[in-house]
Amino acid sequence: MLFFAVPQALKRKVERMKIGKPKRILDPYEWLPGYGESRVSFRSVGADVVLEIEYDGADIGTDGAEEIPSLTRELRFKGARSFMKTPFPGDPMFELSGKPDALRLGDLTEFEESEFLERTTEAWRSVSSHAPPLLRHFCILFLSENLAFNVLAEDVILSEALTVD
């Protein structure tokens, strides 16, 4: 019979970073179909992180003979400093303080209280004499793709819908 020792680091409970005061930035289901997105991908463009959200558009034809187009929109996180993509649901890295019903799943949310943001700002100050950038903690959960994105960035911009070629 073989026995393996489990390192102490693995035995400890993972300490989750606290987040609070969620503020809704946008509800993507205002333009996504009820069943959600078809595909989500991300890329970096300079200092920005861009989430590309592909989804089915509305039926343009009145007789139903025309094909439903695929559309895409981008969430561009300007001046991103940190980015995490995790499975959802899964083992959460964050613990919400306050009322759980204040957070609506699927919305792009900003957390006005964020230990993730505080730790990142402290790390900046420990290595730089310059003022840290004014970052915000954004989070969006993609319910069809089962993905969560947490981004520390200066701002976020939603593009207009474009037809996928």
PDB file of C-alpha atoms in Angstrom:
ATOM      1  CA  MET A   1       0.000   0.000   0.000  1.00  0.00           C
ATOM      2  CA  LEU A   2       1.366   3.425  -0.949  1.00  0.00           C
ATOM      3  CA  PHE A   3       0.821   6.621   1.028  1.00  0.00           C
ATOM      4  CA  PHE A   4       1.487  10.120  -0.207  1.00  0.00           C
ATOM      5  CA  ALA A   5       2.045  13.111   2.004  1.00  0.00           C
ATOM      6  CA  VAL A   6      -0.080  16.135   1.154  1.00  0.00           C
ATOM      7  CA  PRO A   7       1.886  19.387   1.432  1.00  0.00           C
ATOM      8  CA  GLN A   8       0.604  21.793   4.113  1.00  0.00           C
ATOM      9  CA  ALA A   9      -0.016  24.457   1.477  1.00  0.00           C
ATOM     10  CA  LEU A  10      -2.615  22.207  -0.167  1.00  0.00           C
ATOM     11  CA  LYS A  11      -4.319  21.409   3.129  1.00  0.00           C
ATOM     12  CA  ARG A  12      -5.030  25.049   3.945  1.00  0.00           C
ATOM     13  CA  LYS A  13      -8.335  26.510   2.948  1.00  0.00           C
ATOM     14  CA  VAL A  14      -7.990  28.926   0.051  1.00  0.00           C
ATOM     15  CA  GLU A  15      -8.545  32.464   1.276  1.00  0.00           C
ATOM     16  CA  ARG A  16     -10.922  34.262  -1.032  1.00  0.00           C
ATOM     17  CA  MET A  17     -10.562  37.947  -1.775  1.00  0.00           C
ATOM     18  CA  LYS A  18     -13.479  40.037  -0.574  1.00  0.00           C
ATOM     19  CA  ILE A  19     -15.570  42.073  -2.988  1.00  0.00           C
ATOM     20  CA  GLY A  20     -18.520  44.315  -2.241  1.00  0.00           C
ATOM     21  CA  LYS A  21     -20.784  47.129  -3.361  1.00  0.00           C
ATOM     22  CA  PRO A  22     -21.565  45.715  -6.806  1.00  0.00           C
ATOM     23  CA  LYS A  23     -22.658  48.366  -9.290  1.00  0.00           C
ATOM     24  CA  ARG A  24     -24.347  47.313 -12.517  1.00  0.00           C
ATOM     25  CA  ILE A  25     -22.611  48.788 -15.568  1.00  0.00           C
ATOM     26  CA  LEU A  26     -24.658  47.076 -18.276  1.00  0.00           C
ATOM     27  CA  ASP A  27     -26.988  44.166 -18.873  1.00  0.00           C
ATOM     28  CA  PRO A  28     -25.824  42.288 -21.978  1.00  0.00           C
ATOM     29  CA  TYR A  29     -29.201  40.534 -22.162  1.00  0.00           C
ATOM     30  CA  GLU A  30     -30.592  43.822 -23.464  1.00  0.00           C
ATOM     31  CA  TRP A  31     -28.972  42.816 -26.791  1.00  0.00           C
ATOM     32  CA  LEU A  32     -28.092  39.118 -26.348  1.00  0.00           C
ATOM     33  CA  PRO A  33     -30.742  36.516 -27.155  1.00  0.00           C
ATOM     34  CA  GLY A  34     -32.370  34.906 -24.112  1.00  0.00           C
ATOM     35  CA  TYR A  35     -30.144  31.827 -24.377  1.00  0.00           C
ATOM     36  CA  GLY A  36     -27.014  34.001 -24.273  1.00  0.00           C
ATOM     37  CA  GLU A  37     -23.792  34.214 -26.199  1.00  0.00           C
ATOM     38  CA  SER A  38     -22.579  31.743 -28.843  1.00  0.00           C
ATOM     39  CA  ARG A  39     -18.855  32.292 -28.262  1.00  0.00           C
ATOM     40  CA  VAL A  40     -16.555  34.465 -26.168  1.00  0.00           C
ATOM     41  CA  SER A  41     -12.900  35.140 -26.894  1.00  0.00           C
ATOM     42  CA  PHE A  42     -10.365  37.656 -25.698  1.00  0.00           C
ATOM     43  CA  ARG A  43      -7.251  39.362 -26.926  1.00  0.00           C
ATOM     44  CA  SER A  44      -5.005  42.212 -25.922  1.00  0.00           C
ATOM     45  CA  VAL A  45      -4.554  45.355 -27.989  1.00  0.00           C
ATOM     46  CA  GLY A  46      -1.777  47.435 -26.487  1.00  0.00           C
ATOM     47  CA  ALA A  47      -2.751  48.055 -22.856  1.00  0.00           C
ATOM     48  CA  ASP A  48      -6.399  47.109 -23.486  1.00  0.00           C
ATOM     49  CA  VAL A  49      -8.117  43.752 -23.012  1.00  0.00           C
ATOM     50  CA  VAL A  50     -10.877  43.102 -25.525  1.00  0.00           C
ATOM     51  CA  LEU A  51     -13.641  40.546 -24.976  1.00  0.00           C
ATOM     52  CA  GLU A  52     -15.338  39.603 -28.228  1.00  0.00           C
ATOM     53  CA  ILE A  53     -18.883  38.332 -27.730  1.00  0.00           C
ATOM     54  CA  GLU A  54     -20.494  36.493 -30.626  1.00  0.00           C
ATOM     55  CA  TYR A  55     -24.238  35.852 -30.619  1.00  0.00           C
ATOM     56  CA  ASP A  56     -27.207  35.178 -32.894  1.00  0.00           C
ATOM     57  CA  GLY A  57     -28.920  38.275 -34.230  1.00  0.00           C
ATOM     58  CA  ALA A  58     -32.618  38.815 -34.801  1.00  0.00           C
ATOM     59  CA  ASP A  59     -34.472  37.255 -37.729  1.00  0.00           C
ATOM     60  CA  ILE A  60     -34.406  39.988 -40.380  1.00  0.00           C
ATOM     61  CA  GLY A  61     -36.858  38.350 -42.827  1.00  0.00           C
ATOM     62  CA  THR A  62     -40.594  38.712 -42.338  1.00  0.00           C
ATOM     63  CA  ASP A  63     -41.311  35.296 -43.848  1.00  0.00           C
ATOM     64  CA  GLY A  64     -38.547  33.515 -41.919  1.00  0.00           C
ATOM     65  CA  ALA A  65     -36.745  32.590 -45.149  1.00  0.00           C
ATOM     66  CA  GLU A  66     -33.693  34.715 -44.469  1.00  0.00           C
ATOM     67  CA  GLU A  67     -30.846  33.388 -42.384  1.00  0.00           C
ATOM     68  CA  ILE A  68     -30.320  34.720 -38.875  1.00  0.00           C
ATOM     69  CA  PRO A  69     -26.987  36.576 -38.895  1.00  0.00           C
ATOM     70  CA  SER A  70     -24.258  36.087 -36.311  1.00  0.00           C
ATOM     71  CA  LEU A  71     -23.314  39.330 -34.631  1.00  0.00           C
ATOM     72  CA  THR A  72     -20.405  40.361 -32.469  1.00  0.00           C
ATOM     73  CA  ARG A  73     -19.792  43.074 -29.915  1.00  0.00           C
ATOM     74  CA  GLU A  74     -16.665  43.964 -28.028  1.00  0.00           C
ATOM     75  CA  LEU A  75     -16.125  44.986 -24.442  1.00  0.00           C
ATOM     76  CA  ARG A  76     -12.870  46.959 -24.473  1.00  0.00           C
ATOM     77  CA  PHE A  77     -11.272  47.330 -21.045  1.00  0.00           C
ATOM     78  CA  LYS A  78      -9.086  50.421 -21.361  1.00  0.00           C
ATOM     79  CA  GLY A  79      -5.715  50.452 -19.600  1.00  0.00           C
ATOM     80  CA  ALA A  80      -6.095  46.949 -18.161  1.00  0.00           C
ATOM     81  CA  ARG A  81      -3.574  46.003 -15.483  1.00  0.00           C
ATOM     82  CA  SER A  82      -4.848  42.580 -14.466  1.00  0.00           C
ATOM     83  CA  PHE A  83      -7.131  40.019 -16.068  1.00  0.00           C
ATOM     84  CA  MET A  84      -8.496  36.662 -14.889  1.00  0.00           C
ATOM     85  CA  LYS A  85     -10.543  34.156 -16.858  1.00  0.00           C
ATOM     86  CA  THR A  86     -12.020  31.374 -14.714  1.00  0.00           C
ATOM     87  CA  PRO A  87     -14.675  28.693 -15.152  1.00  0.00           C
ATOM     88  CA  PHE A  88     -18.128  29.522 -13.833  1.00  0.00           C
ATOM     89  CA  PRO A  89     -19.493  27.948 -11.790  1.00  0.00           C
ATOM     90  CA  GLY A  90     -16.344  26.761 -10.105  1.00  0.00           C
ATOM     91  CA  ASP A  91     -14.257  27.345  -7.030  1.00  0.00           C
ATOM     92  CA  PRO A  92     -14.704  31.100  -6.591  1.00  0.00           C
ATOM     93  CA  MET A  93     -11.694  33.335  -6.014  1.00  0.00           C
ATOM     94  CA  PHE A  94     -13.903  36.064  -4.570  1.00  0.00           C
ATOM     95  CA  GLU A  95     -16.303  36.280  -1.646  1.00  0.00           C
ATOM     96  CA  LEU A  96     -19.136  38.776  -1.911  1.00  0.00           C
ATOM     97  CA  SER A  97     -19.786  40.796   1.227  1.00  0.00           C
ATOM     98  CA  GLY A  98     -23.197  42.347   1.708  1.00  0.00           C
ATOM     99  CA  LYS A  99     -26.476  41.242   0.182  1.00  0.00           C
ATOM    100  CA  PRO A 100     -26.068  38.369  -2.306  1.00  0.00           C
ATOM    101  CA  ASP A 101     -29.106  39.576  -4.262  1.00  0.00           C
ATOM    102  CA  ALA A 102     -27.274  42.844  -5.051  1.00  0.00           C
ATOM    103  CA  LEU A 103     -25.269  40.958  -7.705  1.00  0.00           C
ATOM    104  CA  ARG A 104     -27.119  39.942 -10.873  1.00  0.00           C
ATOM    105  CA  LEU A 105     -25.525  37.070 -12.756  1.00  0.00           C
ATOM    106  CA  GLY A 106     -24.662  37.914 -16.355  1.00  0.00           C
ATOM    107  CA  ASP A 107     -24.396  41.686 -15.871  1.00  0.00           C
ATOM    108  CA  LEU A 108     -21.172  43.598 -16.373  1.00  0.00           C
ATOM    109  CA  THR A 109     -20.546  44.680 -12.789  1.00  0.00           C
ATOM    110  CA  GLU A 110     -18.083  47.005 -11.098  1.00  0.00           C
ATOM    111  CA  PHE A 111     -17.119  46.235  -7.514  1.00  0.00           C
ATOM    112  CA  GLU A 112     -16.611  49.481  -5.635  1.00  0.00           C
ATOM    113  CA  GLU A 113     -14.999  47.498  -2.792  1.00  0.00           C
ATOM    114  CA  SER A 114     -12.386  45.023  -3.975  1.00  0.00           C
ATOM    115  CA  GLU A 115      -9.546  43.357  -2.148  1.00  0.00           C
ATOM    116  CA  PHE A 116      -8.177  42.364  -5.580  1.00  0.00           C
ATOM    117  CA  LEU A 117      -7.951  46.053  -6.491  1.00  0.00           C
ATOM    118  CA  GLU A 118      -6.498  47.001  -3.091  1.00  0.00           C
ATOM    119  CA  ARG A 119      -3.767  44.335  -3.328  1.00  0.00           C
ATOM    120  CA  THR A 120      -2.877  45.377  -6.872  1.00  0.00           C
ATOM    121  CA  THR A 121      -2.625  49.046  -5.830  1.00  0.00           C
ATOM    122  CA  GLU A 122      -0.448  48.112  -2.830  1.00  0.00           C
ATOM    123  CA  ALA A 123       1.852  46.069  -5.080  1.00  0.00           C
ATOM    124  CA  TRP A 124       2.152  49.064  -7.455  1.00  0.00           C
ATOM    125  CA  ARG A 125       3.083  51.375  -4.585  1.00  0.00           C
ATOM    126  CA  SER A 126       5.715  48.920  -3.306  1.00  0.00           C
ATOM    127  CA  VAL A 127       7.640  49.028  -6.595  1.00  0.00           C
ATOM    128  CA  SER A 128       6.968  52.520  -7.964  1.00  0.00           C
ATOM    129  CA  SER A 129       7.216  56.055  -6.685  1.00  0.00           C
ATOM    130  CA  HIS A 130       4.638  57.155  -9.287  1.00  0.00           C
ATOM    131  CA  ALA A 131       0.965  57.438  -8.420  1.00  0.00           C
ATOM    132  CA  PRO A 132      -0.901  54.227  -9.262  1.00  0.00           C
ATOM    133  CA  PRO A 133      -3.397  54.336 -12.127  1.00  0.00           C
ATOM    134  CA  LEU A 134      -7.058  54.848 -11.185  1.00  0.00           C
ATOM    135  CA  LEU A 135      -8.317  51.331 -11.739  1.00  0.00           C
ATOM    136  CA  ARG A 136     -11.748  49.778 -11.352  1.00  0.00           C
ATOM    137  CA  HIS A 137     -12.654  46.119 -10.746  1.00  0.00           C
ATOM    138  CA  PHE A 138     -15.011  44.845 -13.457  1.00  0.00           C
ATOM    139  CA  CYS A 139     -16.570  41.389 -13.616  1.00  0.00           C
ATOM    140  CA  ILE A 140     -18.803  39.668 -16.150  1.00  0.00           C
ATOM    141  CA  LEU A 141     -20.139  36.126 -16.130  1.00  0.00           C
ATOM    142  CA  PHE A 142     -21.004  34.469 -19.420  1.00  0.00           C
ATOM    143  CA  LEU A 143     -23.716  31.996 -18.507  1.00  0.00           C
ATOM    144  CA  SER A 144     -23.803  29.995 -21.770  1.00  0.00           C
ATOM    145  CA  GLU A 145     -20.027  29.720 -22.091  1.00  0.00           C
ATOM    146  CA  ASN A 146     -19.608  29.120 -18.306  1.00  0.00           C
ATOM    147  CA  LEU A 147     -16.834  31.705 -17.990  1.00  0.00           C
ATOM    148  CA  ALA A 148     -16.102  34.492 -15.540  1.00  0.00           C
ATOM    149  CA  PHE A 149     -13.864  37.431 -16.399  1.00  0.00           C
ATOM    150  CA  ASN A 150     -12.444  39.767 -13.749  1.00  0.00           C
ATOM    151  CA  VAL A 151     -10.531  42.756 -15.059  1.00  0.00           C
ATOM    152  CA  LEU A 152      -8.777  45.641 -13.349  1.00  0.00           C
ATOM    153  CA  ALA A 153      -8.900  48.498 -15.841  1.00  0.00           C
ATOM    154  CA  GLU A 154      -9.351  52.241 -16.080  1.00  0.00           C
ATOM    155  CA  ASP A 155     -12.634  52.071 -18.032  1.00  0.00           C
ATOM    156  CA  VAL A 156     -14.794  49.845 -20.250  1.00  0.00           C
ATOM    157  CA  ILE A 157     -16.423  50.597 -23.601  1.00  0.00           C
ATOM    158  CA  LEU A 158     -19.066  48.541 -25.443  1.00  0.00           C
ATOM    159  CA  SER A 159     -18.868  48.559 -29.250  1.00  0.00           C
ATOM    160  CA  GLU A 160     -21.773  48.613 -31.653  1.00  0.00           C
ATOM    161  CA  ALA A 161     -22.966  45.292 -33.071  1.00  0.00           C
ATOM    162  CA  LEU A 162     -21.161  44.085 -36.207  1.00  0.00           C
ATOM    163  CA  THR A 163     -22.092  41.218 -38.529  1.00  0.00           C
ATOM    164  CA  VAL A 164     -19.686  38.281 -38.399  1.00  0.00           C
ATOM    165  CA  ASP A 165     -18.267  37.443 -41.847  1.00  0.00           C
TER     166      ASP A 165
END
